[in-house]
mmCIF file of C-alpha atoms and ligand atoms in Angstrom:
data_model
loop_
_atom_site.group_PDB
_atom_site.id
_atom_site.type_symbol
_atom_site.label_atom_id
_atom_site.label_comp_id
_atom_site.label_asym_id
_atom_site.label_seq_id
_atom_site.Cartn_x
_atom_site.Cartn_y
_atom_site.Cartn_z
ATOM 1 C CA UNK A 499 0.341 6.048 -70.897
ATOM 2 C CA UNK A 500 2.207 3.196 -72.585
ATOM 3 C CA UNK A 501 0.764 -0.272 -71.957
ATOM 4 C CA UNK A 502 4.028 -2.164 -71.266
ATOM 5 C CA UNK A 503 2.480 -5.686 -71.054
ATOM 6 C CA UNK A 504 0.882 -5.071 -74.500
ATOM 7 C CA UNK A 505 4.273 -3.998 -75.865
ATOM 8 C CA UNK A 506 5.839 -7.115 -74.342
ATOM 9 C CA UNK A 507 3.342 -9.493 -75.968
ATOM 10 C CA UNK A 508 3.895 -7.717 -79.334
ATOM 11 C CA UNK A 509 7.696 -7.636 -79.327
ATOM 12 C CA UNK A 510 9.117 -10.076 -76.797
ATOM 13 C CA UNK A 511 9.455 -13.872 -77.091
ATOM 14 C CA UNK A 512 7.063 -15.456 -74.663
ATOM 15 C CA UNK A 513 9.522 -17.433 -72.519
ATOM 16 C CA UNK A 514 8.149 -16.385 -69.130
ATOM 17 C CA UNK A 515 4.725 -15.794 -67.632
ATOM 18 C CA UNK A 516 5.347 -12.449 -66.012
ATOM 19 C CA UNK A 517 3.907 -11.114 -62.798
ATOM 20 C CA UNK A 518 1.696 -8.178 -63.957
ATOM 21 C CA UNK A 519 3.866 -5.381 -62.616
ATOM 22 C CA UNK A 520 6.242 -3.054 -64.443
ATOM 23 C CA UNK A 521 9.087 -2.093 -62.149
ATOM 24 C CA UNK A 522 10.799 1.203 -62.731
ATOM 25 C CA UNK A 523 12.853 1.977 -59.633
ATOM 26 C CA UNK A 524 14.570 0.237 -56.686
ATOM 27 C CA UNK A 525 16.276 1.202 -53.453
ATOM 28 C CA UNK A 526 17.414 -1.153 -50.722
ATOM 29 C CA UNK A 527 14.812 -3.871 -50.308
ATOM 30 C CA UNK A 528 12.097 -1.778 -52.018
ATOM 31 C CA UNK A 529 11.012 -1.450 -55.629
ATOM 32 C CA UNK A 530 8.399 0.754 -57.240
ATOM 33 C CA UNK A 531 6.144 0.165 -60.228
ATOM 34 C CA UNK A 532 5.168 2.580 -63.017
ATOM 35 C CA UNK A 533 2.133 3.710 -60.981
ATOM 36 C CA UNK A 534 4.377 4.687 -58.073
ATOM 37 C CA UNK A 535 3.335 1.702 -55.969
ATOM 38 C CA UNK A 536 5.924 0.424 -53.485
ATOM 39 C CA UNK A 537 6.779 -3.234 -52.856
ATOM 40 C CA UNK A 538 9.000 -5.038 -50.381
ATOM 41 C CA UNK A 539 11.169 -7.190 -52.630
ATOM 42 C CA UNK A 540 11.776 -10.738 -51.322
ATOM 43 C CA UNK A 541 12.746 -11.977 -54.813
ATOM 44 C CA UNK A 542 15.744 -9.641 -55.254
ATOM 45 C CA UNK A 543 16.273 -10.233 -58.962
ATOM 46 C CA UNK A 544 16.194 -14.016 -58.277
ATOM 47 C CA UNK A 545 18.672 -14.065 -55.390
ATOM 48 C CA UNK A 546 20.830 -11.487 -57.103
ATOM 49 C CA UNK A 547 20.575 -8.052 -55.492
ATOM 50 C CA UNK A 548 22.633 -9.042 -52.473
ATOM 51 C CA UNK A 549 23.128 -5.470 -51.281
ATOM 52 C CA UNK A 550 19.571 -4.531 -52.313
ATOM 53 C CA UNK A 551 18.666 -2.271 -55.207
ATOM 54 C CA UNK A 552 21.052 0.450 -56.357
ATOM 55 C CA UNK A 553 23.284 0.244 -53.268
ATOM 56 C CA UNK A 554 25.428 3.432 -53.163
ATOM 57 C CA UNK A 555 28.638 1.360 -53.057
ATOM 58 C CA UNK A 556 27.687 -0.496 -56.261
ATOM 59 C CA UNK A 557 26.235 2.585 -57.990
ATOM 60 C CA UNK A 558 29.414 4.548 -57.208
ATOM 61 C CA UNK A 559 31.708 1.782 -58.480
ATOM 62 C CA UNK A 560 29.667 1.528 -61.706
ATOM 63 C CA UNK A 561 29.514 5.274 -62.240
ATOM 64 C CA UNK A 562 33.259 5.784 -61.672
ATOM 65 C CA UNK A 563 34.199 2.838 -63.839
ATOM 66 C CA UNK A 564 31.754 3.923 -66.568
ATOM 67 C CA UNK A 565 33.703 7.182 -66.796
ATOM 68 C CA UNK A 566 37.094 5.406 -66.789
ATOM 69 C CA UNK A 567 37.139 2.186 -68.803
ATOM 70 C CA UNK A 568 34.135 -0.065 -69.643
ATOM 71 C CA UNK A 569 35.394 -2.784 -71.970
ATOM 72 C CA UNK A 570 38.685 -3.839 -73.544
ATOM 73 C CA UNK A 571 39.813 -7.158 -74.907
ATOM 74 C CA UNK A 572 40.853 -9.849 -72.462
ATOM 75 C CA UNK A 573 44.254 -9.756 -74.227
ATOM 76 C CA UNK A 574 45.066 -6.931 -71.895
ATOM 77 C CA UNK A 575 45.428 -6.754 -68.141
ATOM 78 C CA UNK A 576 42.684 -4.736 -66.397
ATOM 79 C CA UNK A 577 42.692 -3.759 -62.747
ATOM 80 C CA UNK A 578 39.111 -4.411 -61.534
ATOM 81 C CA UNK A 579 39.247 -7.979 -62.913
ATOM 82 C CA UNK A 580 42.445 -8.724 -61.004
ATOM 83 C CA UNK A 581 41.210 -7.041 -57.801
ATOM 84 C CA UNK A 582 38.094 -9.211 -57.967
ATOM 85 C CA UNK A 583 40.140 -12.362 -58.611
ATOM 86 C CA UNK A 584 42.415 -11.562 -55.628
ATOM 87 C CA UNK A 585 39.596 -10.993 -53.128
ATOM 88 C CA UNK A 586 37.783 -14.140 -54.283
ATOM 89 C CA UNK A 587 40.861 -16.273 -53.843
ATOM 90 C CA UNK A 588 41.850 -14.693 -50.563
ATOM 91 C CA UNK A 589 38.393 -15.491 -49.052
ATOM 92 C CA UNK A 590 37.896 -19.014 -50.432
ATOM 93 C CA UNK A 591 39.674 -22.361 -50.596
ATOM 94 C CA UNK A 592 40.155 -22.005 -54.384
ATOM 95 C CA UNK A 593 43.311 -20.740 -56.134
ATOM 96 C CA UNK A 594 42.435 -19.382 -59.588
ATOM 97 C CA UNK A 595 39.543 -17.553 -61.236
ATOM 98 C CA UNK A 596 37.937 -17.265 -64.684
ATOM 99 C CA UNK A 597 35.192 -14.692 -65.165
ATOM 100 C CA UNK A 598 32.173 -15.150 -67.438
ATOM 101 C CA UNK A 599 28.839 -13.384 -67.867
ATOM 102 C CA UNK A 600 26.264 -15.682 -66.255
ATOM 103 C CA UNK A 601 25.791 -18.719 -64.087
ATOM 104 C CA UNK A 602 25.091 -21.157 -66.916
ATOM 105 C CA UNK A 603 28.178 -20.008 -68.732
ATOM 106 C CA UNK A 604 30.298 -20.494 -65.600
ATOM 107 C CA UNK A 605 29.028 -24.056 -65.273
ATOM 108 C CA UNK A 606 29.652 -24.701 -68.983
ATOM 109 C CA UNK A 607 33.268 -23.596 -68.443
ATOM 110 C CA UNK A 608 33.538 -25.777 -65.361
ATOM 111 C CA UNK A 609 32.432 -28.801 -67.403
ATOM 112 C CA UNK A 610 34.897 -27.975 -70.130
ATOM 113 C CA UNK A 611 37.582 -27.776 -67.461
ATOM 114 C CA UNK A 612 36.771 -31.183 -65.961
ATOM 115 C CA UNK A 613 36.757 -32.697 -69.456
ATOM 116 C CA UNK A 614 40.256 -31.285 -70.020
ATOM 117 C CA UNK A 615 41.191 -32.754 -66.635
ATOM 118 C CA UNK A 616 39.777 -36.131 -67.747
ATOM 119 C CA UNK A 617 41.862 -35.987 -70.882
ATOM 120 C CA UNK A 618 45.048 -35.126 -68.939
ATOM 121 C CA UNK A 619 44.633 -37.290 -65.851
ATOM 122 C CA UNK A 620 41.817 -39.831 -66.249
ATOM 123 C CA UNK A 621 42.420 -41.548 -69.592
ATOM 124 C CA UNK A 622 39.919 -39.392 -71.430
ATOM 125 C CA UNK A 623 37.069 -39.702 -68.898
ATOM 126 C CA UNK A 624 34.424 -37.114 -69.696
ATOM 127 C CA UNK A 625 31.143 -37.996 -67.931
ATOM 128 C CA UNK A 626 29.766 -35.693 -65.285
ATOM 129 C CA UNK A 627 27.352 -36.964 -62.611
ATOM 130 C CA UNK A 628 24.706 -34.524 -61.424
ATOM 131 C CA UNK A 629 21.562 -34.724 -59.267
ATOM 132 C CA UNK A 630 17.911 -35.006 -60.100
ATOM 133 C CA UNK A 631 16.092 -31.815 -59.088
ATOM 134 C CA UNK A 632 19.261 -29.791 -59.735
ATOM 135 C CA UNK A 633 19.386 -26.585 -61.791
ATOM 136 C CA UNK A 634 22.589 -25.533 -63.471
ATOM 137 C CA UNK A 635 21.363 -23.200 -66.197
ATOM 138 C CA UNK A 636 19.624 -22.998 -69.578
ATOM 139 C CA UNK A 637 22.329 -23.810 -72.140
ATOM 140 C CA UNK A 638 21.960 -27.208 -73.805
ATOM 141 C CA UNK A 639 24.710 -28.834 -71.739
ATOM 142 C CA UNK A 640 23.411 -27.352 -68.546
ATOM 143 C CA UNK A 641 19.928 -28.569 -69.388
ATOM 144 C CA UNK A 642 21.495 -32.027 -69.694
ATOM 145 C CA UNK A 643 23.257 -31.521 -66.372
ATOM 146 C CA UNK A 644 20.116 -30.230 -64.623
ATOM 147 C CA UNK A 645 18.169 -33.271 -63.573
ATOM 148 C CA UNK A 646 14.667 -31.912 -64.301
ATOM 149 C CA UNK A 647 12.548 -33.551 -67.002
ATOM 150 C CA UNK A 648 10.527 -30.398 -67.675
ATOM 151 C CA UNK A 649 13.683 -28.584 -68.800
ATOM 152 C CA UNK A 650 15.106 -31.572 -70.684
ATOM 153 C CA UNK A 651 12.165 -32.988 -72.621
ATOM 154 C CA UNK A 652 11.639 -30.103 -75.073
ATOM 155 C CA UNK A 653 15.288 -30.258 -76.205
ATOM 156 C CA UNK A 654 15.999 -33.910 -76.778
ATOM 157 C CA UNK A 655 18.477 -35.126 -77.953
ATOM 158 C CA UNK A 656 20.667 -33.513 -75.313
ATOM 159 C CA UNK A 657 24.497 -33.359 -75.349
ATOM 160 C CA UNK A 658 26.012 -36.644 -74.142
ATOM 161 C CA UNK A 659 28.180 -37.019 -71.086
ATOM 162 C CA UNK A 660 25.771 -36.271 -68.210
ATOM 163 C CA UNK A 661 24.204 -38.731 -65.765
ATOM 164 C CA UNK A 662 21.504 -37.599 -63.391
ATOM 165 C CA UNK A 663 21.037 -39.504 -60.122
ATOM 166 C CA UNK A 664 19.030 -38.937 -56.944
ATOM 167 C CA UNK A 665 20.063 -35.975 -54.804
ATOM 168 C CA UNK A 666 21.195 -36.517 -51.221
ATOM 169 C CA UNK A 667 22.099 -40.149 -51.976
ATOM 170 C CA UNK A 668 25.825 -40.875 -52.227
ATOM 171 C CA UNK A 669 25.174 -44.528 -53.065
ATOM 172 C CA UNK A 670 23.389 -43.351 -56.245
ATOM 173 C CA UNK A 671 26.518 -41.484 -57.259
ATOM 174 C CA UNK A 672 28.679 -44.490 -56.474
ATOM 175 C CA UNK A 673 26.466 -46.798 -58.534
ATOM 176 C CA UNK A 674 26.959 -44.806 -61.784
ATOM 177 C CA UNK A 675 30.637 -43.927 -61.336
ATOM 178 C CA UNK A 676 32.669 -45.671 -64.055
ATOM 179 C CA UNK A 677 36.070 -45.211 -65.710
ATOM 180 C CA UNK A 678 34.327 -42.657 -67.946
ATOM 181 C CA UNK A 679 33.450 -40.404 -64.962
ATOM 182 C CA UNK A 680 35.557 -37.248 -64.529
ATOM 183 C CA UNK A 681 33.482 -35.205 -62.069
ATOM 184 C CA UNK A 682 30.368 -34.727 -59.922
ATOM 185 C CA UNK A 683 28.524 -31.400 -60.022
ATOM 186 C CA UNK A 684 26.146 -30.513 -57.161
ATOM 187 C CA UNK A 685 24.430 -27.534 -55.585
ATOM 188 C CA UNK A 686 25.267 -27.567 -51.837
ATOM 189 C CA UNK A 687 21.529 -26.875 -51.338
ATOM 190 C CA UNK A 688 19.193 -27.108 -54.323
ATOM 191 C CA UNK A 689 17.573 -23.719 -54.998
ATOM 192 C CA UNK A 690 15.371 -23.962 -58.132
ATOM 193 C CA UNK A 691 14.573 -27.635 -57.472
ATOM 194 C CA UNK A 692 12.662 -26.775 -54.309
ATOM 195 C CA UNK A 693 15.040 -25.364 -51.674
ATOM 196 C CA UNK A 694 16.075 -28.922 -50.929
ATOM 197 C CA UNK A 695 18.439 -29.134 -47.954
ATOM 198 C CA UNK A 696 20.714 -32.230 -48.014
ATOM 199 C CA UNK A 697 21.680 -34.295 -44.983
ATOM 200 C CA UNK A 698 24.628 -32.759 -43.124
ATOM 201 C CA UNK A 699 26.975 -35.578 -44.129
ATOM 202 C CA UNK A 700 25.982 -35.886 -47.804
ATOM 203 C CA UNK A 701 28.603 -33.539 -49.300
ATOM 204 C CA UNK A 702 31.310 -35.017 -47.044
ATOM 205 C CA UNK A 703 30.470 -38.517 -48.307
ATOM 206 C CA UNK A 704 30.502 -37.303 -51.922
ATOM 207 C CA UNK A 705 33.848 -35.566 -51.329
ATOM 208 C CA UNK A 706 35.252 -38.787 -49.890
ATOM 209 C CA UNK A 707 34.038 -40.786 -52.879
ATOM 210 C CA UNK A 708 35.504 -38.301 -55.378
ATOM 211 C CA UNK A 709 38.835 -38.520 -53.540
ATOM 212 C CA UNK A 710 38.771 -42.287 -53.557
ATOM 213 C CA UNK A 711 38.096 -42.331 -57.316
ATOM 214 C CA UNK A 712 40.352 -39.401 -58.202
ATOM 215 C CA UNK A 713 37.483 -37.509 -59.795
ATOM 216 C CA UNK A 714 36.614 -33.835 -59.321
ATOM 217 C CA UNK A 715 33.893 -32.230 -57.235
ATOM 218 C CA UNK A 716 32.258 -29.110 -58.716
ATOM 219 C CA UNK A 717 30.077 -27.136 -56.315
ATOM 220 C CA UNK A 718 27.601 -24.867 -58.077
ATOM 221 C CA UNK A 719 27.355 -22.043 -55.580
ATOM 222 C CA UNK A 720 25.595 -19.756 -58.033
ATOM 223 C CA UNK A 721 22.602 -19.425 -55.743
ATOM 224 C CA UNK A 722 24.075 -20.458 -52.370
ATOM 225 C CA UNK A 723 27.337 -18.480 -52.501
ATOM 226 C CA UNK A 724 28.234 -14.894 -51.547
ATOM 227 C CA UNK A 725 26.660 -15.051 -48.132
ATOM 228 C CA UNK A 726 23.161 -16.278 -49.018
ATOM 229 C CA UNK A 727 23.235 -19.198 -46.613
ATOM 230 C CA UNK A 728 24.885 -17.358 -43.761
ATOM 231 C CA UNK A 729 28.521 -18.066 -44.658
ATOM 232 C CA UNK A 730 30.415 -16.544 -47.531
ATOM 233 C CA UNK A 731 30.242 -19.914 -49.309
ATOM 234 C CA UNK A 732 27.914 -22.799 -48.470
ATOM 235 C CA UNK A 733 30.713 -25.392 -48.571
ATOM 236 C CA UNK A 734 31.997 -23.894 -45.318
ATOM 237 C CA UNK A 735 28.824 -25.142 -43.540
ATOM 238 C CA UNK A 736 29.207 -28.678 -44.862
ATOM 239 C CA UNK A 737 32.867 -29.199 -44.000
ATOM 240 C CA UNK A 738 34.051 -29.863 -47.552
ATOM 241 C CA UNK A 739 36.209 -28.131 -50.126
ATOM 242 C CA UNK A 740 35.305 -28.373 -53.819
ATOM 243 C CA UNK A 741 37.943 -28.714 -56.545
ATOM 244 C CA UNK A 742 35.913 -26.252 -58.622
ATOM 245 C CA UNK A 743 33.263 -23.756 -57.583
ATOM 246 C CA UNK A 744 30.961 -21.670 -59.729
ATOM 247 C CA UNK A 745 29.476 -18.335 -58.725
ATOM 248 C CA UNK A 746 27.155 -15.759 -60.315
ATOM 249 C CA UNK A 747 23.916 -14.143 -59.033
ATOM 250 C CA UNK A 748 24.727 -12.343 -55.799
ATOM 251 C CA UNK A 749 28.331 -11.620 -56.644
ATOM 252 C CA UNK A 750 27.600 -8.441 -58.617
ATOM 253 C CA UNK A 751 24.495 -7.355 -56.703
ATOM 254 C CA UNK A 752 22.793 -6.927 -60.072
ATOM 255 C CA UNK A 753 25.424 -6.776 -62.783
ATOM 256 C CA UNK A 754 25.672 -9.881 -64.989
ATOM 257 C CA UNK A 755 28.658 -11.964 -63.937
ATOM 258 C CA UNK A 756 29.666 -15.602 -63.523
ATOM 259 C CA UNK A 757 32.882 -17.067 -62.069
ATOM 260 C CA UNK A 758 34.664 -20.382 -62.234
ATOM 261 C CA UNK A 759 37.062 -20.928 -59.345
ATOM 262 C CA UNK A 760 39.501 -23.842 -59.303
ATOM 263 C CA UNK A 761 42.159 -25.331 -57.102
ATOM 264 C CA UNK A 762 45.654 -25.355 -58.581
ATOM 265 C CA UNK A 763 45.508 -29.135 -58.667
ATOM 266 C CA UNK A 764 42.665 -29.086 -61.245
ATOM 267 C CA UNK A 765 43.691 -25.919 -63.095
ATOM 268 C CA UNK A 766 44.422 -27.535 -66.471
ATOM 269 C CA UNK A 767 43.304 -24.877 -68.989
ATOM 270 C CA UNK A 768 46.033 -23.483 -71.238
ATOM 271 C CA UNK A 769 45.780 -20.347 -73.394
ATOM 272 C CA UNK A 770 43.150 -20.651 -76.082
ATOM 273 C CA UNK A 771 41.124 -23.384 -74.410
ATOM 274 C CA UNK A 772 38.514 -21.080 -72.907
ATOM 275 C CA UNK A 773 37.519 -17.466 -73.253
ATOM 276 C CA UNK A 774 34.841 -14.766 -73.328
ATOM 277 C CA UNK A 775 34.538 -11.391 -75.063
ATOM 278 C CA UNK A 776 32.749 -9.637 -72.229
ATOM 279 C CA UNK A 777 33.678 -11.914 -69.333
ATOM 280 C CA UNK A 778 35.468 -10.043 -66.566
ATOM 281 C CA UNK A 779 35.156 -6.637 -68.166
ATOM 282 C CA UNK A 780 36.156 -3.621 -66.044
ATOM 283 C CA UNK A 781 32.608 -2.296 -65.569
ATOM 284 C CA UNK A 782 31.131 -5.470 -64.222
ATOM 285 C CA UNK A 783 34.174 -6.394 -62.160
ATOM 286 C CA UNK A 784 34.287 -2.987 -60.516
ATOM 287 C CA UNK A 785 30.709 -3.530 -59.294
ATOM 288 C CA UNK A 786 31.370 -7.123 -58.223
ATOM 289 C CA UNK A 787 34.524 -6.137 -56.385
ATOM 290 C CA UNK A 788 32.684 -3.343 -54.548
ATOM 291 C CA UNK A 789 29.860 -5.760 -53.653
ATOM 292 C CA UNK A 790 32.109 -8.515 -52.368
ATOM 293 C CA UNK A 791 34.345 -6.126 -50.427
ATOM 294 C CA UNK A 792 31.284 -4.602 -48.777
ATOM 295 C CA UNK A 793 29.946 -8.070 -47.882
ATOM 296 C CA UNK A 794 33.273 -9.133 -46.391
ATOM 297 C CA UNK A 795 34.113 -5.841 -44.627
ATOM 298 C CA UNK A 796 30.657 -5.646 -43.016
ATOM 299 C CA UNK A 797 30.396 -9.325 -42.172
ATOM 300 C CA UNK A 798 27.080 -9.539 -44.042
ATOM 301 C CA UNK A 799 27.149 -13.349 -44.036
ATOM 302 C CA UNK A 800 26.962 -13.357 -40.244
ATOM 303 C CA UNK A 801 24.003 -10.957 -40.301
ATOM 304 C CA UNK A 802 22.317 -13.244 -42.919
ATOM 305 C CA UNK A 803 22.714 -16.107 -40.475
ATOM 306 C CA UNK A 804 21.010 -14.147 -37.642
ATOM 307 C CA UNK A 805 18.215 -12.604 -39.798
ATOM 308 C CA UNK A 806 17.713 -15.991 -41.483
ATOM 309 C CA UNK A 807 17.244 -17.673 -38.122
ATOM 310 C CA UNK A 808 14.776 -14.988 -37.054
ATOM 311 C CA UNK A 809 12.889 -15.315 -40.403
ATOM 312 C CA UNK A 810 12.797 -19.133 -40.084
ATOM 313 C CA UNK A 811 11.389 -18.770 -36.546
ATOM 314 C CA UNK A 812 8.676 -16.394 -37.768
ATOM 315 C CA UNK A 813 7.748 -18.738 -40.644
ATOM 316 C CA UNK A 814 7.536 -21.605 -38.132
ATOM 317 C CA UNK A 815 5.042 -19.457 -36.171
ATOM 318 C CA UNK A 816 2.918 -19.198 -39.290
ATOM 319 C CA UNK A 817 3.217 -22.966 -39.744
ATOM 320 C CA UNK A 818 1.900 -23.480 -36.231
ATOM 321 C CA UNK A 819 -0.972 -21.126 -36.918
ATOM 322 C CA UNK A 820 -2.014 -22.483 -40.336
ATOM 323 C CA UNK A 821 -2.325 -26.262 -40.539
ATOM 324 C CA UNK A 822 -2.148 -26.224 -44.362
ATOM 325 C CA UNK A 823 1.531 -25.087 -44.156
ATOM 326 C CA UNK A 824 3.364 -28.409 -44.186
ATOM 327 C CA UNK A 825 6.967 -27.325 -44.187
ATOM 328 C CA UNK A 826 9.470 -24.511 -43.623
ATOM 329 C CA UNK A 827 12.936 -25.150 -45.049
ATOM 330 C CA UNK A 828 16.175 -23.601 -46.209
ATOM 331 C CA UNK A 829 19.159 -21.860 -44.694
ATOM 332 C CA UNK A 830 20.147 -18.246 -44.224
ATOM 333 C CA UNK A 831 18.095 -16.078 -46.514
ATOM 334 C CA UNK A 832 17.091 -18.843 -48.975
ATOM 335 C CA UNK A 833 13.856 -20.098 -47.462
ATOM 336 C CA UNK A 834 10.643 -21.760 -48.576
ATOM 337 C CA UNK A 835 7.265 -22.666 -47.168
ATOM 338 C CA UNK A 836 5.250 -25.590 -48.531
ATOM 339 C CA UNK A 837 1.469 -26.038 -48.460
ATOM 340 C CA UNK A 838 -0.660 -29.156 -48.561
ATOM 341 C CA UNK A 839 -2.511 -27.675 -51.539
ATOM 342 C CA UNK A 840 -1.703 -25.797 -54.769
ATOM 343 C CA UNK A 841 -2.230 -22.254 -53.633
ATOM 344 C CA UNK A 842 1.181 -20.707 -54.414
ATOM 345 C CA UNK A 843 -0.108 -18.721 -57.457
ATOM 346 C CA UNK A 844 -2.984 -17.267 -55.426
ATOM 347 C CA UNK A 845 -0.643 -16.455 -52.533
ATOM 348 C CA UNK A 846 1.813 -14.751 -54.823
ATOM 349 C CA UNK A 847 -0.949 -12.558 -56.297
ATOM 350 C CA UNK A 848 -2.333 -11.755 -52.851
ATOM 351 C CA UNK A 849 1.140 -10.826 -51.567
ATOM 352 C CA UNK A 850 1.584 -8.621 -54.578
ATOM 353 C CA UNK A 851 -1.699 -6.896 -53.857
ATOM 354 C CA UNK A 852 -0.400 -6.224 -50.366
ATOM 355 C CA UNK A 853 2.957 -4.900 -51.465
ATOM 356 C CA UNK A 854 5.225 -7.942 -51.117
ATOM 357 C CA UNK A 855 7.138 -9.695 -53.921
ATOM 358 C CA UNK A 856 7.697 -13.408 -53.402
ATOM 359 C CA UNK A 857 8.612 -16.312 -55.726
ATOM 360 C CA UNK A 858 6.294 -19.196 -56.598
ATOM 361 C CA UNK A 859 8.696 -22.068 -56.219
ATOM 362 C CA UNK A 860 6.186 -24.812 -57.046
ATOM 363 C CA UNK A 861 2.390 -24.951 -57.348
ATOM 364 C CA UNK A 862 2.374 -25.634 -53.598
ATOM 365 C CA UNK A 863 5.427 -23.709 -52.363
ATOM 366 C CA UNK A 864 6.747 -20.141 -52.039
ATOM 367 C CA UNK A 865 10.390 -19.114 -51.886
ATOM 368 C CA UNK A 866 11.949 -16.097 -50.183
ATOM 369 C CA UNK A 867 15.364 -14.816 -51.268
ATOM 370 C CA UNK A 868 15.497 -11.154 -50.109
ATOM 371 C CA UNK A 869 18.532 -8.851 -50.286
ATOM 372 C CA UNK A 870 21.160 -9.948 -47.779
ATOM 373 C CA UNK A 871 21.106 -6.589 -46.060
ATOM 374 C CA UNK A 872 17.546 -6.773 -44.690
ATOM 375 C CA UNK A 873 16.923 -6.658 -40.941
ATOM 376 C CA UNK A 874 14.295 -8.149 -38.646
ATOM 377 C CA UNK A 875 11.988 -5.182 -39.357
ATOM 378 C CA UNK A 876 11.648 -6.131 -43.016
ATOM 379 C CA UNK A 877 11.111 -9.758 -42.007
ATOM 380 C CA UNK A 878 8.306 -8.665 -39.653
ATOM 381 C CA UNK A 879 6.760 -6.580 -42.426
ATOM 382 C CA UNK A 880 6.838 -9.578 -44.826
ATOM 383 C CA UNK A 881 5.453 -11.934 -42.134
ATOM 384 C CA UNK A 882 2.554 -9.544 -41.406
ATOM 385 C CA UNK A 883 1.594 -9.501 -45.117
ATOM 386 C CA UNK A 884 1.948 -13.273 -45.332
ATOM 387 C CA UNK A 885 -0.167 -13.721 -42.232
ATOM 388 C CA UNK A 886 -2.865 -11.514 -43.745
ATOM 389 C CA UNK A 887 -2.980 -13.379 -47.074
ATOM 390 C CA UNK A 888 -2.755 -16.839 -45.482
ATOM 391 C CA UNK A 889 -5.750 -15.965 -43.300
ATOM 392 C CA UNK A 890 -7.854 -15.777 -46.471
ATOM 393 C CA UNK A 891 -7.224 -19.415 -47.433
HETATM 394 C C1 PLP B 1526 22.306 -23.156 -58.847
HETATM 395 C C2 PLP B 1526 22.179 -22.418 -60.124
HETATM 396 N N1 PLP B 1526 23.081 -22.707 -61.115
HETATM 397 C C3 PLP B 1526 23.030 -22.057 -62.296
HETATM 398 C C4 PLP B 1526 22.034 -21.126 -62.554
HETATM 399 C C5 PLP B 1526 22.007 -20.434 -63.900
HETATM 400 O O1 PLP B 1526 22.454 -19.147 -63.745
HETATM 401 P P1 PLP B 1526 22.146 -18.081 -64.896
HETATM 402 O O2 PLP B 1526 20.657 -17.848 -64.907
HETATM 403 O O3 PLP B 1526 22.903 -16.834 -64.460
HETATM 404 O O4 PLP B 1526 22.668 -18.610 -66.164
HETATM 405 C C6 PLP B 1526 21.080 -20.832 -61.574
HETATM 406 C C7 PLP B 1526 19.999 -19.886 -61.837
HETATM 407 O O5 PLP B 1526 18.971 -19.883 -61.199
HETATM 408 C C8 PLP B 1526 21.143 -21.520 -60.322
HETATM 409 O O6 PLP B 1526 20.279 -21.293 -59.349
#
């Protein structure tokens, strides 16, 4: 039998320390490895498989589109792309759409857009304020935007034009706003940085400041959008509307896609100023349209809210039982537990041994980001495994 990890170390760049499992099949919230072992998947492709693995609606859309039209140049109109744009606009506060291939690329485009806005409306202002602990992607500019030293240090010097300030602190944003500032970019709730939930009034205060200064607010909803927090978009829960929103991850339930959405008031791109060869191709857009339509038609965001509350309650029970659990946080189905010691690696391995996939968020924290379509039964199953492995600490 082929030794896949050996093949990986021989042929693949070592950019990630992989979990020692080779996954070959998925269905719903379950995946199977090459030995036929089944796992309950609470990682979901890193908050991506919103409808679970190989959902029939997504598989059908992909299969039909694969037999019809996969890729043409963006010089031509294509139907799935426009259907996706329409449904996104109809269900959000934004007016126009650009489609890319990933989250980082969507954020890059958003920053290009606010720089164009700065040139047109703000005397050439180009600086973007972002938050420490944020994560906006792996391109050089997004590394500069992401306020995390571990991602920035290896790549100095970074592109200019980004200022990182403390998250959840509007005064910090105010203190670095100058006549060079054109926008603020924030995650409504920080995912990669630690599942950090801001105060309820933070985004409102930032929105107010941006309005006062005439600068733009970009919300990076790449992880929080498409139902993950219990509303279709997280901004709905915080009572603000962004000028620009970026999406990716859960939108395609597994196909690579990123989206920039913008209000008409900030929609300053003209032909030739931005583009992508693959972005918005018919194959990917057919899957994303099918995913989003299913999520909307079946009110999945509401079910995420209910299951998320149930899951939070069950994690709180574990916290009451095990004194070394110091925190339970998150919203909807983006949740984390924190420990008073660095046991996340051991817990991840122990969960794996018991058939549960989880994410090691930090040395002392685990994250859960299951498919949006799970029910309380799957939560109970995960909690039973967690209880078993936590009992060994
Ligand atoms: C909030 C946020 N923005 C951007 C990204 C980057 O997305 P991608 O990996 O698709 O480039 C991520 C990925 O984790 C993310 O969580």
